[in-house]
Amino acid sequence: MIDLRSDTVTLPTPAMREAMAGAPLGDDVYGDDPTVNALEARTAELLGKEAAVFVPTGTMSNQIGVRAHTEPGDLVLIDESAHIVRSESGAPAALSGVTLKPLPGRSGVFTAADVDDAIEPEHPFNPIHLESPPRLLCVENTHNGGGGTVWPLAQVEEVSAAARRHGLATHLDGARLWHATAATGVPEADYAAPFDTVNVCFSKGLGAPVGSALAGSLELVARARRFKQQFGGGFRQAGILAAAALHALEHHRGALSADIANARALARGIARIDGLEVDPDRVQSNLVRFRVTAMPAGAFALRCHAGGVHLLPQGETGVRAVTHRDISAPDVERALDIMRRVLRPACRG
Ligand SMILES: *Cc1c(COP(=O)(O)O)cnc(C)c1O
């Protein structure tokens, strides 16, 4: 099976398992797991922040970030198709009691003007205490729902400057920030610099089985650690997982450009298949979002699966394919062959 559902389906390599088996361990809740501490220090260094905290999932990392910046009743500005909005099970409302203000991003990328428009200007006729206090701006880079979009660095800087003008804190959901760096050569720390907190995932593309981290100032990370515990994220000999993440940072991060090249090849192939539509120029990292015109996307995904390629249908016509380190260039060609075979009878009809 050529599994293109997500870059989370990768399995740990033998070398990664060896690193896990040999990792020195302690009880992370007491702060004395040396491998967790090493991973947190390395992550903070890569992102140019003072500190980082290791957590089980990207969702927890985002949610302790949101919670650390806000109090119940606060307003959070965020692109309408962000992972935090669509795929974290209502956590901002449930865990932090905040209201989300969706911004009209284009493929997940919005402008400083969108931030300005979302903030009600002060006026003596409008009592300030009526509104939900705007407190936080979230940015997602690369943008999953947008199709793996990479934010231009200048635009990241513009929207975060707008946020600061309005007195907002800033959070970067960088689950796939590694891919933004692989695509552009801009260091992760440069993308992270305008933000107070940054979430990164070790299980997306990097190939670790589990784990994410939230980086920021010493003070914010200390506050986030409290919410990690409150949300049930205190994990004991977590160094066995941190060892996999450290191994991934060291040995897998540099290989992400191959996944991006494979995604581009996949998109170019899809563009040539009758019954499928894709804009190859919109494929900026390892995600390929395309449309099926010859049959419902759900039926297409089922038939592809029967033929040996696993894809995720999205709505009536959309399909998502994600390349990752367990997918080779020949796998991409095989996947394209299977898609062609699936569509051939439908097109002949
Ligand atoms: C996957 C993802 C997350 C959440 O990560 P989990 O480990 O699955 O909870 C957060 N943000 C983005 C952009 C993601 O793609």
Tab-separated table of C-alpha atoms and ligand atoms in Angstrom:
chain	number	residue	atom	x	y	z
A	1	MET	CA	0.000	0.000	0.000
A	2	ILE	CA	1.309	3.426	-0.975
A	3	ASP	CA	0.040	5.442	1.976
A	4	LEU	CA	-0.357	9.125	1.046
A	5	ARG	CA	-2.922	9.992	3.726
A	6	SER	CA	-0.488	11.952	5.877
A	7	ASP	CA	3.163	12.427	6.736
A	8	THR	CA	2.274	11.031	10.164
A	9	VAL	CA	2.125	7.432	8.882
A	10	THR	CA	5.918	7.018	8.807
A	11	LEU	CA	7.414	4.234	10.926
A	12	PRO	CA	10.554	4.607	13.047
A	13	THR	CA	13.718	3.386	11.342
A	14	PRO	CA	15.975	0.735	12.954
A	15	ALA	CA	18.496	3.503	13.809
A	16	MET	CA	15.751	5.534	15.457
A	17	ARG	CA	14.603	2.505	17.469
A	18	GLU	CA	18.195	1.977	18.568
A	19	ALA	CA	18.439	5.605	19.712
A	20	MET	CA	15.204	5.110	21.667
A	21	ALA	CA	16.383	1.860	23.253
A	22	GLY	CA	19.654	3.410	24.399
A	23	ALA	CA	18.304	6.743	25.671
A	24	PRO	CA	19.094	7.757	29.269
A	25	LEU	CA	15.771	8.251	31.073
A	26	GLY	CA	14.289	9.859	34.168
A	27	ASP	CA	10.922	11.136	35.365
A	28	ASP	CA	10.040	14.118	33.186
A	29	VAL	CA	7.313	15.316	35.573
A	30	TYR	CA	10.144	15.947	38.078
A	31	GLY	CA	12.196	17.533	35.286
A	32	ASP	CA	14.927	14.934	35.398
A	33	ASP	CA	14.667	13.054	32.131
A	34	PRO	CA	17.998	13.973	30.492
A	35	THR	CA	16.836	13.062	26.979
A	36	VAL	CA	13.700	15.224	27.256
A	37	ASN	CA	15.829	18.058	28.596
A	38	ALA	CA	18.271	17.669	25.701
A	39	LEU	CA	15.434	17.712	23.152
A	40	GLU	CA	13.877	20.799	24.729
A	41	ALA	CA	17.218	22.633	24.667
A	42	ARG	CA	17.915	21.636	21.048
A	43	THR	CA	14.415	22.651	19.914
A	44	ALA	CA	14.671	26.034	21.657
A	45	GLU	CA	18.056	26.589	20.029
A	46	LEU	CA	16.784	25.690	16.531
A	47	LEU	CA	13.852	28.072	16.942
A	48	GLY	CA	15.886	30.873	18.524
A	49	LYS	CA	13.826	30.846	21.732
A	50	GLU	CA	14.845	30.732	25.415
A	51	ALA	CA	13.029	27.488	26.258
A	52	ALA	CA	10.787	24.704	24.981
A	53	VAL	CA	8.503	22.097	26.515
A	54	PHE	CA	8.053	18.589	25.061
A	55	VAL	CA	4.444	17.368	24.812
A	56	PRO	CA	2.728	14.301	23.353
A	57	THR	CA	0.884	15.990	20.451
A	58	GLY	CA	0.752	19.078	18.279
A	59	THR	CA	-2.785	19.666	19.458
A	60	MET	CA	-1.615	19.818	23.081
A	61	SER	CA	1.254	22.093	22.098
A	62	ASN	CA	-1.131	24.523	20.362
A	63	GLN	CA	-3.650	24.340	23.183
A	64	ILE	CA	-1.209	25.022	26.013
A	65	GLY	CA	0.027	27.902	23.834
A	66	VAL	CA	-3.484	29.326	23.436
A	67	ARG	CA	-4.155	28.833	27.137
A	68	ALA	CA	-0.856	30.423	28.189
A	69	HIS	CA	-1.667	33.625	26.275
A	70	THR	CA	-5.331	34.026	27.202
A	71	GLU	CA	-8.017	34.036	29.874
A	72	PRO	CA	-11.589	32.774	29.350
A	73	GLY	CA	-13.616	35.246	27.281
A	74	ASP	CA	-10.646	36.495	25.263
A	75	LEU	CA	-10.668	36.726	21.464
A	76	VAL	CA	-8.178	34.841	19.271
A	77	LEU	CA	-7.618	35.952	15.652
A	78	ILE	CA	-6.867	33.022	13.358
A	79	ASP	CA	-7.268	31.930	9.727
A	80	GLU	CA	-10.669	30.323	9.185
A	81	SER	CA	-9.227	27.021	7.897
A	82	ALA	CA	-6.481	26.668	10.530
A	83	HIS	CA	-5.837	23.299	12.179
A	84	ILE	CA	-6.683	24.899	15.546
A	85	VAL	CA	-10.095	25.900	14.128
A	86	ARG	CA	-10.989	22.757	12.185
A	87	SER	CA	-9.144	19.789	13.631
A	88	GLU	CA	-8.633	20.197	17.378
A	89	SER	CA	-12.105	19.111	18.455
A	90	GLY	CA	-13.243	22.507	19.736
A	91	ALA	CA	-10.370	22.665	22.238
A	92	PRO	CA	-9.926	26.481	22.342
A	93	ALA	CA	-13.530	26.849	23.568
A	94	ALA	CA	-13.471	23.733	25.750
A	95	LEU	CA	-10.064	24.136	27.404
A	96	SER	CA	-9.358	27.889	27.332
A	97	GLY	CA	-12.868	29.351	27.070
A	98	VAL	CA	-11.797	31.643	24.234
A	99	THR	CA	-13.712	32.866	21.184
A	100	LEU	CA	-12.090	32.425	17.777
A	101	LYS	CA	-12.343	35.240	15.234
A	102	PRO	CA	-11.833	33.632	11.797
A	103	LEU	CA	-9.766	35.641	9.304
A	104	PRO	CA	-10.298	35.246	5.517
A	105	GLY	CA	-6.967	33.675	4.558
A	106	ARG	CA	-6.111	32.831	0.936
A	107	SER	CA	-4.874	29.231	1.123
A	108	GLY	CA	-4.401	29.974	4.817
A	109	VAL	CA	-2.365	33.132	4.286
A	110	PHE	CA	-3.908	36.435	5.430
A	111	THR	CA	-2.652	40.025	5.470
A	112	ALA	CA	-1.939	42.754	8.004
A	113	ALA	CA	-5.070	44.493	6.655
A	114	ASP	CA	-7.132	41.404	7.617
A	115	VAL	CA	-5.745	41.701	11.163
A	116	ASP	CA	-6.551	45.442	11.274
A	117	ASP	CA	-10.092	44.797	9.961
A	118	ALA	CA	-10.738	42.225	12.697
A	119	ILE	CA	-10.045	44.711	15.512
A	120	GLU	CA	-12.820	47.107	16.455
A	121	PRO	CA	-11.304	50.621	16.651
A	122	GLU	CA	-11.795	52.467	19.918
A	123	HIS	CA	-14.452	55.165	19.879
A	124	PRO	CA	-15.950	57.139	22.762
A	125	PHE	CA	-19.493	56.091	21.705
A	126	ASN	CA	-18.682	52.353	21.879
A	127	PRO	CA	-18.036	51.021	25.400
A	128	ILE	CA	-14.782	49.019	25.244
A	129	HIS	CA	-16.099	46.415	27.722
A	130	LEU	CA	-18.776	45.182	25.277
A	131	GLU	CA	-16.387	43.205	23.147
A	132	SER	CA	-14.413	40.059	23.729
A	133	PRO	CA	-10.877	41.388	24.413
A	134	PRO	CA	-8.612	40.563	21.449
A	135	ARG	CA	-5.539	38.884	22.950
A	136	LEU	CA	-3.827	36.537	20.512
A	137	LEU	CA	-3.036	36.114	16.816
A	138	CYS	CA	-2.284	32.624	15.463
A	139	VAL	CA	-0.462	31.865	12.195
A	140	GLU	CA	-0.004	28.389	10.648
A	141	ASN	CA	3.138	27.740	8.530
A	142	THR	CA	3.141	25.616	6.418
A	143	HIS	CA	-0.642	25.766	6.190
A	144	ASN	CA	-2.222	22.333	6.212
A	145	GLY	CA	-5.790	23.264	5.189
A	146	GLY	CA	-4.448	25.679	2.584
A	147	GLY	CA	-2.578	22.827	0.865
A	148	GLY	CA	0.851	23.067	2.475
A	149	THR	CA	1.195	26.789	1.746
A	150	VAL	CA	4.465	28.420	2.765
A	151	TRP	CA	4.068	31.924	4.205
A	152	PRO	CA	6.398	34.525	2.658
A	153	LEU	CA	8.697	35.698	5.467
A	154	ALA	CA	7.857	39.370	4.817
A	155	GLN	CA	4.144	38.637	5.226
A	156	VAL	CA	4.785	36.765	8.490
A	157	GLU	CA	6.600	39.870	9.705
A	158	GLU	CA	3.807	42.200	8.539
A	159	VAL	CA	0.968	40.331	10.231
A	160	SER	CA	2.890	39.907	13.482
A	161	ALA	CA	3.787	43.625	13.461
A	162	ALA	CA	0.062	44.375	13.009
A	163	ALA	CA	-0.692	42.075	15.958
A	164	ARG	CA	1.838	43.895	18.145
A	165	ARG	CA	0.357	47.276	17.142
A	166	HIS	CA	-2.963	46.041	18.516
A	167	GLY	CA	-1.327	44.678	21.685
A	168	LEU	CA	-1.862	41.020	20.741
A	169	ALA	CA	0.402	38.114	21.630
A	170	THR	CA	1.404	35.848	18.731
A	171	HIS	CA	1.498	32.060	18.334
A	172	LEU	CA	2.904	30.115	15.375
A	173	ASP	CA	1.454	26.681	14.648
A	174	GLY	CA	4.568	25.323	12.974
A	175	ALA	CA	3.634	21.635	12.972
A	176	ARG	CA	5.322	21.584	9.543
A	177	LEU	CA	7.624	24.574	9.949
A	178	TRP	CA	10.465	22.207	8.960
A	179	HIS	CA	8.887	21.956	5.499
A	180	ALA	CA	8.719	25.750	5.129
A	181	THR	CA	12.465	25.835	5.773
A	182	ALA	CA	13.118	22.908	3.421
A	183	ALA	CA	11.098	24.652	0.684
A	184	THR	CA	12.687	28.104	0.945
A	185	GLY	CA	16.000	27.819	2.817
A	186	VAL	CA	14.792	30.421	5.335
A	187	PRO	CA	15.959	29.124	8.761
A	188	GLU	CA	13.248	27.988	11.196
A	189	ALA	CA	14.450	30.621	13.684
A	190	ASP	CA	13.757	33.423	11.170
A	191	TYR	CA	10.181	32.246	10.659
A	192	ALA	CA	9.817	31.854	14.440
A	193	ALA	CA	11.373	35.195	15.419
A	194	PRO	CA	8.204	37.360	15.265
A	195	PHE	CA	6.224	34.954	17.490
A	196	ASP	CA	5.926	34.686	21.273
A	197	THR	CA	5.304	30.924	21.098
A	198	VAL	CA	5.930	28.304	18.412
A	199	ASN	CA	4.559	24.767	18.080
A	200	VAL	CA	6.635	22.234	16.158
A	201	CYS	CA	5.858	18.539	15.552
A	202	PHE	CA	8.391	15.711	15.375
A	203	SER	CA	5.838	13.208	14.018
A	204	LYS	CA	4.968	15.174	10.853
A	205	GLY	CA	7.409	14.391	8.097
A	206	LEU	CA	10.361	14.085	10.463
A	207	GLY	CA	9.459	10.470	11.137
A	208	ALA	CA	9.361	10.315	14.936
A	209	PRO	CA	6.483	8.198	16.277
A	210	VAL	CA	5.172	10.750	18.808
A	211	GLY	CA	5.841	14.232	20.069
A	212	SER	CA	5.699	17.996	19.644
A	213	ALA	CA	7.150	20.978	21.459
A	214	LEU	CA	6.135	24.503	22.365
A	215	ALA	CA	8.962	27.046	22.372
A	216	GLY	CA	9.027	30.598	23.715
A	217	SER	CA	10.382	32.766	26.513
A	218	LEU	CA	11.319	31.202	29.874
A	219	GLU	CA	8.283	32.852	31.419
A	220	LEU	CA	5.759	31.687	28.791
A	221	VAL	CA	7.143	28.153	28.687
A	222	ALA	CA	6.960	27.955	32.506
A	223	ARG	CA	3.297	29.021	32.304
A	224	ALA	CA	2.678	26.532	29.469
A	225	ARG	CA	4.164	23.723	31.630
A	226	ARG	CA	1.419	24.321	34.169
A	227	PHE	CA	-1.239	23.824	31.470
A	228	LYS	CA	0.598	20.784	30.075
A	229	GLN	CA	0.081	19.192	33.483
A	230	GLN	CA	-3.516	20.470	33.750
A	231	PHE	CA	-4.416	19.046	30.312
A	232	GLY	CA	-2.991	15.643	31.281
A	233	GLY	CA	0.308	15.882	29.440
A	234	GLY	CA	2.698	15.001	32.268
A	235	PHE	CA	4.483	11.941	30.923
A	236	ARG	CA	7.134	10.159	32.913
A	237	GLN	CA	10.069	8.432	31.106
A	238	ALA	CA	9.212	10.445	27.995
A	239	GLY	CA	12.875	10.431	27.013
A	240	ILE	CA	12.237	7.211	25.109
A	241	LEU	CA	10.109	9.382	22.755
A	242	ALA	CA	12.353	12.431	22.956
A	243	ALA	CA	15.235	10.243	21.747
A	244	ALA	CA	13.291	9.518	18.551
A	245	ALA	CA	12.595	13.236	18.091
A	246	LEU	CA	16.257	14.160	18.639
A	247	HIS	CA	17.297	11.478	16.153
A	248	ALA	CA	14.760	12.887	13.650
A	249	LEU	CA	16.043	16.456	14.066
A	250	GLU	CA	19.598	15.293	13.572
A	251	HIS	CA	19.165	12.774	10.760
A	252	HIS	CA	15.822	13.341	8.988
A	253	ARG	CA	15.307	17.109	8.870
A	254	GLY	CA	17.738	17.585	5.997
A	255	ALA	CA	15.887	15.044	3.830
A	256	LEU	CA	12.563	16.895	3.656
A	257	SER	CA	13.416	18.513	0.324
A	258	ALA	CA	13.075	15.049	-1.288
A	259	ASP	CA	9.466	14.879	-0.037
A	260	ILE	CA	8.786	18.307	-1.549
A	261	ALA	CA	10.276	17.219	-4.892
A	262	ASN	CA	8.094	14.077	-4.779
A	263	ALA	CA	4.981	16.181	-4.057
A	264	ARG	CA	5.768	18.394	-7.046
A	265	ALA	CA	6.230	15.323	-9.278
A	266	LEU	CA	2.937	13.924	-7.990
A	267	ALA	CA	1.148	17.209	-8.757
A	268	ARG	CA	2.649	17.395	-12.263
A	269	GLY	CA	1.466	13.812	-12.898
A	270	ILE	CA	-2.017	14.507	-11.534
A	271	ALA	CA	-2.294	17.591	-13.777
A	272	ARG	CA	-1.883	15.302	-16.812
A	273	ILE	CA	-4.616	12.830	-15.791
A	274	ASP	CA	-8.099	13.321	-17.324
A	275	GLY	CA	-10.676	13.506	-14.564
A	276	LEU	CA	-8.328	15.148	-12.032
A	277	GLU	CA	-7.541	18.846	-11.539
A	278	VAL	CA	-4.664	20.414	-9.678
A	279	ASP	CA	-2.749	23.656	-9.818
A	280	PRO	CA	0.892	22.484	-9.582
A	281	ASP	CA	2.028	26.038	-8.731
A	282	ARG	CA	0.060	25.838	-5.485
A	283	VAL	CA	2.089	22.832	-4.344
A	284	GLN	CA	4.681	24.562	-2.183
A	285	SER	CA	5.646	21.780	0.242
A	286	ASN	CA	4.731	18.115	0.728
A	287	LEU	CA	0.920	18.416	0.539
A	288	VAL	CA	-1.015	18.025	-2.701
A	289	ARG	CA	-4.669	19.021	-2.666
A	290	PHE	CA	-6.490	18.170	-5.876
A	291	ARG	CA	-10.006	17.749	-7.265
A	292	VAL	CA	-11.730	14.794	-8.900
A	293	THR	CA	-14.114	15.722	-11.719
A	294	ALA	CA	-14.811	12.246	-13.114
A	295	MET	CA	-16.494	10.747	-10.009
A	296	PRO	CA	-17.167	11.654	-6.350
A	297	ALA	CA	-13.951	12.059	-4.355
A	298	GLY	CA	-15.125	9.437	-1.841
A	299	ALA	CA	-15.571	6.804	-4.571
A	300	PHE	CA	-12.215	7.736	-6.099
A	301	ALA	CA	-10.456	7.275	-2.741
A	302	LEU	CA	-12.106	3.867	-2.231
A	303	ARG	CA	-11.115	2.662	-5.723
A	304	CYS	CA	-7.568	3.940	-5.346
A	305	HIS	CA	-7.347	2.133	-2.019
A	306	ALA	CA	-8.461	-1.112	-3.655
A	307	GLY	CA	-5.751	-0.517	-6.273
A	308	GLY	CA	-3.023	0.091	-3.671
A	309	VAL	CA	-2.863	3.823	-2.971
A	310	HIS	CA	-4.338	5.337	0.165
A	311	LEU	CA	-5.656	8.935	-0.149
A	312	LEU	CA	-7.935	11.126	1.964
A	313	PRO	CA	-11.143	12.455	0.341
A	314	GLN	CA	-12.068	15.987	1.422
A	315	GLY	CA	-15.659	17.032	0.781
A	316	GLU	CA	-17.462	16.128	-2.477
A	317	THR	CA	-14.583	16.709	-4.890
A	318	GLY	CA	-11.372	17.270	-2.918
A	319	VAL	CA	-8.551	14.790	-2.246
A	320	ARG	CA	-5.411	15.185	-0.158
A	321	ALA	CA	-2.141	13.392	-0.809
A	322	VAL	CA	0.927	13.893	1.369
A	323	THR	CA	4.448	12.741	0.560
A	324	HIS	CA	6.805	11.640	3.327
A	325	ARG	CA	10.031	9.782	4.023
A	326	ASP	CA	8.469	6.335	3.491
A	327	ILE	CA	7.413	7.326	-0.079
A	328	SER	CA	10.020	7.106	-2.856
A	329	ALA	CA	10.024	8.671	-6.331
A	330	PRO	CA	9.061	5.267	-7.870
A	331	ASP	CA	6.173	5.060	-5.349
A	332	VAL	CA	4.903	8.374	-6.755
A	333	GLU	CA	4.970	6.948	-10.297
A	334	ARG	CA	3.153	3.795	-9.119
A	335	ALA	CA	0.525	5.931	-7.350
A	336	LEU	CA	-0.048	7.916	-10.565
A	337	ASP	CA	-0.457	4.655	-12.528
A	338	ILE	CA	-3.083	3.441	-10.079
A	339	MET	CA	-4.997	6.748	-10.314
A	340	ARG	CA	-4.916	6.548	-14.128
A	341	ARG	CA	-6.258	2.980	-14.047
A	342	VAL	CA	-9.027	3.953	-11.612
A	343	LEU	CA	-10.185	6.797	-13.866
A	344	ARG	CA	-9.874	5.107	-17.251
A	345	PRO	CA	-13.298	3.317	-17.283
A	346	ALA	CA	-15.089	6.408	-15.919
A	347	CYS	CA	-13.665	8.641	-18.650
A	348	ARG	CA	-14.385	6.163	-21.453
A	349	GLY	CA	-18.081	6.005	-20.393
B	1	LIG	C1	-1.165	17.779	12.622
B	1	LIG	C2	-1.223	19.209	12.952
B	1	LIG	C3	-1.397	19.619	14.276
B	1	LIG	C4	-1.681	18.679	15.429
B	1	LIG	O1	-0.779	17.684	15.645
B	1	LIG	P1	-1.202	16.315	16.375
B	1	LIG	O2	0.073	15.769	16.854
B	1	LIG	O3	-1.895	15.492	15.336
B	1	LIG	O4	-2.128	16.684	17.504
B	1	LIG	C5	-1.399	20.976	14.529
B	1	LIG	N1	-1.228	21.866	13.543
B	1	LIG	C6	-1.050	21.512	12.258
B	1	LIG	C7	-0.837	22.556	11.227
B	1	LIG	C8	-1.051	20.169	11.920
B	1	LIG	O5	-0.899	19.823	10.634
